[in-house]
Amino acid sequence: MRTLETTNMSESGSEFILLGFPCRRDIQVLLFVIFSLIYLLTLMGNTSIICAVWSSQKLHTPMYILLANFSFLEICYVSSDVPKMLANIISQTKSISYARCLLQFYFFFSMCAAEGLFLSVMSFDRFLAICRPLHYSTIMTYPLCAWLVVFCWAGGFLWLLTPLTLISQVPFCGPNTIDHFLCDLAPLLALSCASVSGITLICGIISSLIIFLTFPYILGTYICVLSVVLEIPPGSGRHKAFSTCASHLAVVRLFYGSVMVMYVSPGSVDYPGMHKFVTLFYALATPFFNPPIYNFRNKDMKEALKKIMNVLFWEMSKGFKS
């Protein structure tokens, strides 16, 4: 049986050990149950949004098309690291191959970048709908919406190509134990047997750039939106507009709050335990909270979900009767 001991270059070149959450066996079982439940609820919640948008003709608008794509992104995002994390919690080996480690890093952080782009595009959509309502239908057309969706997906994956290429050229030797539950940049580069100061700087700039490009834009957009919303007379759609913006801002606060703690002020997460906790928050908690935030605050979404539930119950009752 493999232990968690470190190995030399010959073995570390083929696989890494993801230390994960080293604790007593009973606590690991408890963590496995909790994380599995959160993961399943995340999949169900985001899938419900996709089904609601797909099934309701009323929701076939750019805002909900973007939301459905965002929910699909969250499913891919959380599935890029959580299944492996769950497997390692109950496993004795806790190993991941070198190739799978690089792929996990690439897919996880590509979708993290894509999430920032989607939040920017969604804020642009709300800006047009509330600040430029007379021009909304002529500007936010379905072809433009499709191009924006392609831009977010492609932009996220292209953004991480340079860090992936740089990391793939780093030689690893000596210890191969990563004190994390996923292949994150800093713990991975810490295992290099060569100087990686230049690569760390470049990757840090690329990571920070996506944050400093999208977050100020989102913030400025919603400042303009809220200033217009506050000027709307009560009872004239003000509550609906404010509710929609509040939902988007809640998601922005969840995502950027945790990401900026990790990558903009890294000194606050020097301890490995805190590093894992912050990463776990934006990797698992943020996708988990998104569906309740959007569903509970959106009347149209709640109506579409009720129709889906009624159809499901009706089909189930037919099955029981037959």
Steps between C-alpha positions, in 0.01 A plus 500: 500500500630842408557744781512877493878507509686710250683346208782585267500643150434167329163457669404865544537545126210261445266589787432732791340439838211735586511516877147642521362510855724293728295417809342209685312240298162582652544869416599409145181296465300797630672733251428254220129496586477880531692574180311231307167650609609852404626372165174319419290800603720725285448277198124483562465875558690608191336231287159629613588847367603354163179295480286797598652722231478225239137408575349849537452710187472804725861451610644487148656842540869604503504540880379146564706352217807647669379368835450149359853502357630631830328211681651250257839659564447453874427131445823458301688718748404302808545168318860580405627455855234371742472137371876456535493665842225262616688199364818605681319551832405132519807370316826386654720589202377856428709507182444689176706459186715784370285539188171496695642753745581744219160439339322560831691825547418610144129416503434626851663840455381538139143470622585733788610759240191427289283564806646848533430565132142373530437724801631794295274418207200454729566841655517648148163342422341651813657838421337502155165377631474760778707796384427471125159330489392654168813371325520162679324291235702651217837462676462174697388285208512121500806491268686739734395290800636188326829675424530616861448143621772376262726783613463402868564131444788547255648792693520300822681207340733717291590711805659203678698364205812700588511389868437139391784513248738651754413250774537205261866600450578507874716208624376327815719300734533401863171515696186445295242568773268795432351634823167574334189326370561615140791591276522869584774721363700589813515150659587351161785740422633452855603146398721618216871427520583807289448871545140595415500865603445614141219252439339592832510869405350443154227269631426747779464786252269295277286394797479854635432649159174310449384622842601863450346509152163350589434607859530881450286470187230306688516742792473807277216345301292425807566844646344645184216247518422567866506876447233458233298250708486742794349764271216268391173586680376230742255260334637558148721193478747632755473197727552250214801689367653533845437132577670387179803722563519388863515136386784571258690707756467225761665252261770753410571561868526127574733425210729803497511527878663160539714521185644840594583382851699218341679670212492874563597489868688169525659593833165441670505130406856404585387205710428185292174440689371849418618460140290182470199659666493804268551280193226265621265796541523628142534148357201344678298752702460763228346262239280359778352837597441628146176306425323604824603861446359511147196276559372653823523859374361448150125468451522376139754234595287380791195471274695297243635270771147449639380393155787250473420359844130470412584311181735269690242426770234441237724256309588322826136469599419354156777247547370395841143465370608284207 
